[in-house]
Every structure is written in C-alpha cells, then in structure tokens.
Coordinates of C-alpha atoms in Angstrom, one line a residue:
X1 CA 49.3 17.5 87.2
X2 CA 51.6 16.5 84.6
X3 CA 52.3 18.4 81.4
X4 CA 50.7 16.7 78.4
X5 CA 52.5 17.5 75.1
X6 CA 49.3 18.6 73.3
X7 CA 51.6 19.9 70.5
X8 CA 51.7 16.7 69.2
X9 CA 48.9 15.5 69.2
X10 CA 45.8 15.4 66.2
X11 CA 43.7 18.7 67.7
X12 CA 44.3 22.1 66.0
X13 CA 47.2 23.8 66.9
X14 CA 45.2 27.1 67.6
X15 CA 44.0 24.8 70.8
X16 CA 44.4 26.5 73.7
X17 CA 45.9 23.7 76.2
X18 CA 44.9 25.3 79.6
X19 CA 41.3 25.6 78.8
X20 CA 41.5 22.4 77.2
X21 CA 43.1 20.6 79.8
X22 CA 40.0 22.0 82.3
X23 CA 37.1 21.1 80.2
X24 CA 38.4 17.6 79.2
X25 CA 36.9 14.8 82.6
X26 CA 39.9 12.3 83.1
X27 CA 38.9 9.7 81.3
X28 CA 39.0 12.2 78.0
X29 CA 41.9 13.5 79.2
X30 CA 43.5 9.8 78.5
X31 CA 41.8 9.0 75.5
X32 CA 43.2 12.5 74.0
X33 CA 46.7 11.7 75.3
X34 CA 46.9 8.4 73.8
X35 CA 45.4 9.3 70.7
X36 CA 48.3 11.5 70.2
X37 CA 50.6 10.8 67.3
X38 CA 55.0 11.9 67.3
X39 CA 56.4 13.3 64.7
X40 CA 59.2 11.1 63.7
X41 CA 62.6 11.4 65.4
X42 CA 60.8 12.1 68.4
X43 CA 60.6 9.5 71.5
X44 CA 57.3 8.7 72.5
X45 CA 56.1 7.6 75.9
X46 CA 55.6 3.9 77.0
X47 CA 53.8 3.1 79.8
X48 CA 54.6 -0.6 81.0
X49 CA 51.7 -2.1 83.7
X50 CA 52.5 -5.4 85.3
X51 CA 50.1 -8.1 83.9
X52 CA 47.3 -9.1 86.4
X53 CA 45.9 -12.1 86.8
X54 CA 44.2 -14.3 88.7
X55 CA 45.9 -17.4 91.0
X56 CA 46.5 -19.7 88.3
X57 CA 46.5 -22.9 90.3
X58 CA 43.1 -22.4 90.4
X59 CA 40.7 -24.0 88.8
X60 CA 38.8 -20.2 88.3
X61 CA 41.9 -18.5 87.7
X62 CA 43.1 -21.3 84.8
X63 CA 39.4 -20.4 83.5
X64 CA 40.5 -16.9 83.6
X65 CA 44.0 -17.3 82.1
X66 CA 42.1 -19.0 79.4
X67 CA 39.7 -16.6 78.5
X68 CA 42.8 -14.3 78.4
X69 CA 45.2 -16.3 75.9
X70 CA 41.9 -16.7 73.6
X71 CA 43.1 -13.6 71.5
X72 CA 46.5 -14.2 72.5
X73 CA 50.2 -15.4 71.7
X74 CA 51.9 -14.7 74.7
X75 CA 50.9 -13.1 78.3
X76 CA 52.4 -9.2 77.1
X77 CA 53.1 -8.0 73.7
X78 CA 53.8 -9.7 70.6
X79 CA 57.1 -11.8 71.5
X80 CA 57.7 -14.4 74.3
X81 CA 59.4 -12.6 77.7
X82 CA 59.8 -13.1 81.2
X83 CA 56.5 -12.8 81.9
X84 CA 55.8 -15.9 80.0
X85 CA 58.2 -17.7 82.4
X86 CA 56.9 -16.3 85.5
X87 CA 53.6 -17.7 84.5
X88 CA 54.9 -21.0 83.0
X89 CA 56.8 -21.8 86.5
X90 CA 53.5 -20.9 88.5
X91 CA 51.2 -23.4 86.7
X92 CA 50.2 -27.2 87.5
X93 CA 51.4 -29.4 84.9
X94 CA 50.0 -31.1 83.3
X95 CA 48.1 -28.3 82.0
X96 CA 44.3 -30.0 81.2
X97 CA 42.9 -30.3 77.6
X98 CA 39.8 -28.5 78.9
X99 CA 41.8 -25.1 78.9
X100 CA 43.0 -25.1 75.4
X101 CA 44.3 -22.0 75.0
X102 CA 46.3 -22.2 78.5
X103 CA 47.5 -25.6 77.2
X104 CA 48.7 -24.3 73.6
X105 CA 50.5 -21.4 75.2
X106 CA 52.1 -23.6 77.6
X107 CA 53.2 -26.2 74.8
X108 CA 54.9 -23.1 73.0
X109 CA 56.7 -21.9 75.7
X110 CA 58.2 -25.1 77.2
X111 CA 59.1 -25.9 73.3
X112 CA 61.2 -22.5 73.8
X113 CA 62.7 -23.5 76.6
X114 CA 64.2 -26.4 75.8
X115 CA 65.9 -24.7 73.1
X116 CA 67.2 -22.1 75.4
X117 CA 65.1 -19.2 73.6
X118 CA 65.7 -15.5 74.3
X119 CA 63.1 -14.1 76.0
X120 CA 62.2 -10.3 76.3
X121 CA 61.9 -8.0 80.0
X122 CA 58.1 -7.6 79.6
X123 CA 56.2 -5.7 81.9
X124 CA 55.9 -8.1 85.0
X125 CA 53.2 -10.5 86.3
X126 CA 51.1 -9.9 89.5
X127 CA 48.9 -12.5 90.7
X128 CA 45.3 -11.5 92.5
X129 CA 47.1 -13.8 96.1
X130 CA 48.9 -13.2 98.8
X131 CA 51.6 -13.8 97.1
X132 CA 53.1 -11.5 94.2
X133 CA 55.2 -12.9 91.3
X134 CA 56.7 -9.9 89.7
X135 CA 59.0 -10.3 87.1
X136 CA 62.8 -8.7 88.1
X137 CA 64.0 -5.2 87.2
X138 CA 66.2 -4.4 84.4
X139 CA 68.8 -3.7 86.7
X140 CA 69.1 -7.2 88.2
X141 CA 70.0 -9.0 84.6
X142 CA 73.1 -9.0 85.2
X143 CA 72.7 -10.5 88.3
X144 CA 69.9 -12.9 86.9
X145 CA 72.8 -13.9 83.8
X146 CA 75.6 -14.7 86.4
X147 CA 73.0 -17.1 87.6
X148 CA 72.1 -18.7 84.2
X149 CA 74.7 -21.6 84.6
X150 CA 73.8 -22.8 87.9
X151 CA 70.0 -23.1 87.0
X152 CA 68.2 -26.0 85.8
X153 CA 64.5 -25.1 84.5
X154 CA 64.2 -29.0 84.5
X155 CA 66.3 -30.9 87.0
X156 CA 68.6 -33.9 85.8
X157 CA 66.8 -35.9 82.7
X158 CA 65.8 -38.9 84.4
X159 CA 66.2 -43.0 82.5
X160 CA 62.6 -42.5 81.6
X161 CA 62.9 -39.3 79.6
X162 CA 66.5 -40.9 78.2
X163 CA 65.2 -43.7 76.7
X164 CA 62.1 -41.6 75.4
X165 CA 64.2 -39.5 73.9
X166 CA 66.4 -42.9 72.1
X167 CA 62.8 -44.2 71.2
X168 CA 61.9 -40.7 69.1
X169 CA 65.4 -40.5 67.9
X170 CA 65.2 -44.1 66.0
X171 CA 61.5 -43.6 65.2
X172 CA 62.6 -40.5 62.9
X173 CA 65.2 -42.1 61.7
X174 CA 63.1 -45.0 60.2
X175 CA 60.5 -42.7 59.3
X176 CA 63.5 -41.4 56.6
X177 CA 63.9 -44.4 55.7
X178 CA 64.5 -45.0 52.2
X179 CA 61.2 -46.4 51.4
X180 CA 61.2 -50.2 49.5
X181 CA 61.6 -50.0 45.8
X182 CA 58.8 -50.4 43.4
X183 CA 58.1 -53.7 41.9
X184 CA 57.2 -54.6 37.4
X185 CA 55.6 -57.9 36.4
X186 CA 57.3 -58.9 32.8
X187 CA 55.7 -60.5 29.8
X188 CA 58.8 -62.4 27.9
X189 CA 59.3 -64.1 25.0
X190 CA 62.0 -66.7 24.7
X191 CA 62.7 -68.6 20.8
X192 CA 64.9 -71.7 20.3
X193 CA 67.0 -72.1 17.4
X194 CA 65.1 -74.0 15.8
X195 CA 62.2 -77.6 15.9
X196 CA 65.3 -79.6 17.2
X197 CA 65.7 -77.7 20.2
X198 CA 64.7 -79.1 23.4
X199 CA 62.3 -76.9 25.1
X200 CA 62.1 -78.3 28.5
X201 CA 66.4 -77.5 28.5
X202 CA 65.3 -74.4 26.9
X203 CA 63.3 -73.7 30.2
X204 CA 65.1 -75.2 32.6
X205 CA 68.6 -72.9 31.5
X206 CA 66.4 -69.8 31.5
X207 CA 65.0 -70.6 35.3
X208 CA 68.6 -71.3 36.5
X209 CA 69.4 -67.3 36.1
X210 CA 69.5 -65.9 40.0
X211 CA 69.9 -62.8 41.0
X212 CA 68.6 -60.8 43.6
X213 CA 65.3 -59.2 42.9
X214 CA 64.2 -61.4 40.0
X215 CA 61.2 -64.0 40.6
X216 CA 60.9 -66.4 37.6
X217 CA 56.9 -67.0 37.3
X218 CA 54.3 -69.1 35.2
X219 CA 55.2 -70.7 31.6
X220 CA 53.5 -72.2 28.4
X221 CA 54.9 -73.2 25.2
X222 CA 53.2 -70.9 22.4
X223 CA 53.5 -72.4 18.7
X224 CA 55.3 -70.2 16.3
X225 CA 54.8 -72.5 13.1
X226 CA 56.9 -75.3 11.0
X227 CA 56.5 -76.9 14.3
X228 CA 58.5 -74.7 16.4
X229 CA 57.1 -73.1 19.7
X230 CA 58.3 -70.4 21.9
X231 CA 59.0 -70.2 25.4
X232 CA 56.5 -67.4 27.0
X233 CA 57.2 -66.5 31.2
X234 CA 56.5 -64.4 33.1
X235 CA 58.5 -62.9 35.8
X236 CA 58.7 -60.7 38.7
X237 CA 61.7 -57.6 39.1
X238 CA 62.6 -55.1 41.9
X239 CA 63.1 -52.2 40.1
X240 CA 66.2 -50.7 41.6
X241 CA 67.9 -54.2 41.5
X242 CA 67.1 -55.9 37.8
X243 CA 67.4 -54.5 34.7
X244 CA 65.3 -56.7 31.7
X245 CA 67.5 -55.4 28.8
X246 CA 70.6 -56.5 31.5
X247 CA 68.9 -59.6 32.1
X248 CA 68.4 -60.5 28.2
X249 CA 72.1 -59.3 27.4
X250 CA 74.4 -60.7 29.7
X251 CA 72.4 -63.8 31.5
X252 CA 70.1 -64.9 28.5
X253 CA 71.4 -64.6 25.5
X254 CA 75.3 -65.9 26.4
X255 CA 77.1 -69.2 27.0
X256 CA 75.6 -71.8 28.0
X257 CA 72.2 -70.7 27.9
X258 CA 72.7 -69.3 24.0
X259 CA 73.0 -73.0 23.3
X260 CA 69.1 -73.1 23.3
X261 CA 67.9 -69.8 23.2
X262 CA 68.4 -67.5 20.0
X263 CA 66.4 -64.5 21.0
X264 CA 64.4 -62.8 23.7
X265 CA 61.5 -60.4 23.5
X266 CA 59.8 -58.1 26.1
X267 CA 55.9 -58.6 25.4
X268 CA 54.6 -56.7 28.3
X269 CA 56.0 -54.5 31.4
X270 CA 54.0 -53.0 33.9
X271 CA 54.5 -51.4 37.6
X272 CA 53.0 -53.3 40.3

C-alpha cells in the first residue's frame, strides 16, 4: 500500500495514521488524500489520467463530446494542449450546428492553429475503439519539434481558399474606409450696390462659382426697400470640401463678381 503523507493533511495531528489508514474503506481513503492541503514550499502530487471519450465520428460519441465541452473550454485543464489536437484531427468536419458546444470548441482551436499557438502536454486522449489516440510522451518533443517543419496541419492553400482570403482582405479594407463626409444646406443672402444694379447679372455671376462640393440651389429676389431687392439662394456644401466664410471671401465678394455684389450674409446653416 502506498504511504499517504497524513502529516499534511486537515485531521488532527494527534491522528494515529495506522489505525486510521484501517478504518478508512477506499473510497475515504481518496477523498481524505485529496482533501489534503501542502504547506507551501512543498511539492504536491499530480496525478495526470488520459481523457476518455467516446469514438467521436460518431454520431453518439459527438453527442457525448458535447455533453462534455458544455462546462468546458478545452478537453483537459484550463489552457489549450495536445489533447485538443488529438481530438481536433480525429473529428469530421464540418463539425454540425446541432453539437454546439463541439462546434464552438472546434472554431477555437482551428483559430489557434492557424496562428501557430503554443499548446500545452496535457494528459492524453483515449478513445472507447479499437483504436487508441494517445497523446505522445514528454520525452518524444524533441523528436515531435524536429518534425514541426516538415508538417502541414492543412495541406497546400488551394485557388479557392486564395482568392477567399483576397475577397476578406479587400472587404476589411473598405469596411475602414473613410466614411463620405457630411453634407449642410445654406440660407444666403446676396445685396447689390445699389436699385441700378442688374439682378439677373447679379445672379448669374454668383452661379458661375464652381468648386467641388458646392451645389448652387433655388432663388427669389426679396425687396429690401427704396426699390432695391436682394438676392436670396440656397445652396448645397460637402463639409470637408467648402468652406461658406471661404466661399463669401475669396469667390463672392472679389473681381468681377464685386462689380454687382456688395455683401453677403449667412441666413441659415444646417447639417443634412
């Protein structure tokens, strides 16, 4: 039988181990060795079981694996490891909706693949067939490493999964687009010299301004009084590309179009 160090575990150290160890059934006898707790400094024992599991290109043993990754990330412990792999290699892809759990896990590891993730030893993998899938001994990673290079998890990327690849490249890349710049409708109002001036010149000076991103829109002639009216437009601006104040300054208000007009006025501005 093997020597269970009671002195470390939870039960009173006036214990007497040999009676102890005689009254307590096996089961007990487990429960009261795992319970124990080291003091720290101290190494305590790990004992590593290979994972079974059913054949999982079954439609029972997919149910199974299922029902197993429900409170699960990965198929031992708490970070991905060989045994992940084992399993991963030994299932039918595509992996079905139905088993959503099987198909989650199987999404996350083949993600960590492709990015050439370090995986941990893990305990190994035995499936309930004729065949056993174990994963290999410590010792052998060297061996397994020598071998990385010359092994290809997914064989030669085919045309098909090239030009996929192209097609998700340029839809992110338009997806980051620089999205189209906001638009502001303008209220402006535009005053002659004077009653002389001749308004439909007036107009016809102001619509011959150009520039990219301004849409001249609908006019009337508003009386101001003494018989002298006012142009009032509207117009149309992309944001990024047309400044009004620029617009007034240096298109509006300078030779030849000064000839008619004598002043310009914003009325109203609002986004679009």
């Amino acid at each position: 039988m093997p020597f269970f160090p009671f002195k470390y575990c939870t039960e009173p150290k006036t214990l007497d181990a040999t009676n102890r160890l005689q009254q307590l059934s096996a089961s007990s006898l487990v429960f009261s060795f795992l319970s124990c707790s080291f003091p720290a400094g101290e190494k305590s024992l790990q004992f590593e079981m290979a994972v079974a599991l059913h054949d999982v290109k079954s439609a029972a043993g997919l149910k199974k694996l299922d029902e197993y990754l429900l409170s699960r990330s990965y198929i031992s412990g708490y970070q991905p490891s060989k045994d992940d792999v084992t399993v991963y290699e030994s299932l039918s892809k595509p992996v079905s909706s139905e088993y959503l759990n099987v198909a989650r896990w199987s999404n996350h590891i083949e993600a960590l693949l492709r990015v050439s993730a370090v995986f941990g030893e893990g305990s190994g993998v035995k499936f309930e067939s004729a065949e056993a899938i174990a994963t290999p001994p410590a010792g052998d990673a060297k061996a397994a490493d020598d071998d990385d290079d010359d092994m290809d998890l997914f064989g030669e990327e085919t045309e098909e999964e090239k030009k996929a690849a192209e097609e998700r490249a340029a839809s992110i890349k338009a997806s980051t687009k620089k999205k189209e710049s906001g638009k502001s409708s303008v209220l402006m109002d535009i005053k002659p010299w004077d009653d002389e001036t001749d308004m439909k010149k007036l107009e016809e000076a102001v619509r011959s301004v150009e520039m990219e991103g301004l849409l001249w829109g609908a006019s009337k002639l508003v009386p101001v009084g003494y018989g002298i009216k006012k142009l009032q437009i509207m117009l149309t601006i992309v944001d990024d590309l047309v400044s009004v104040d620029n617009l007034i300054e240096e298109r509006l208000t300078v030779e030849p179009i000064n000839e008619h007009v004598q002043s310009c006025d914003i009325v109203a501005f609002n986004k679009i």
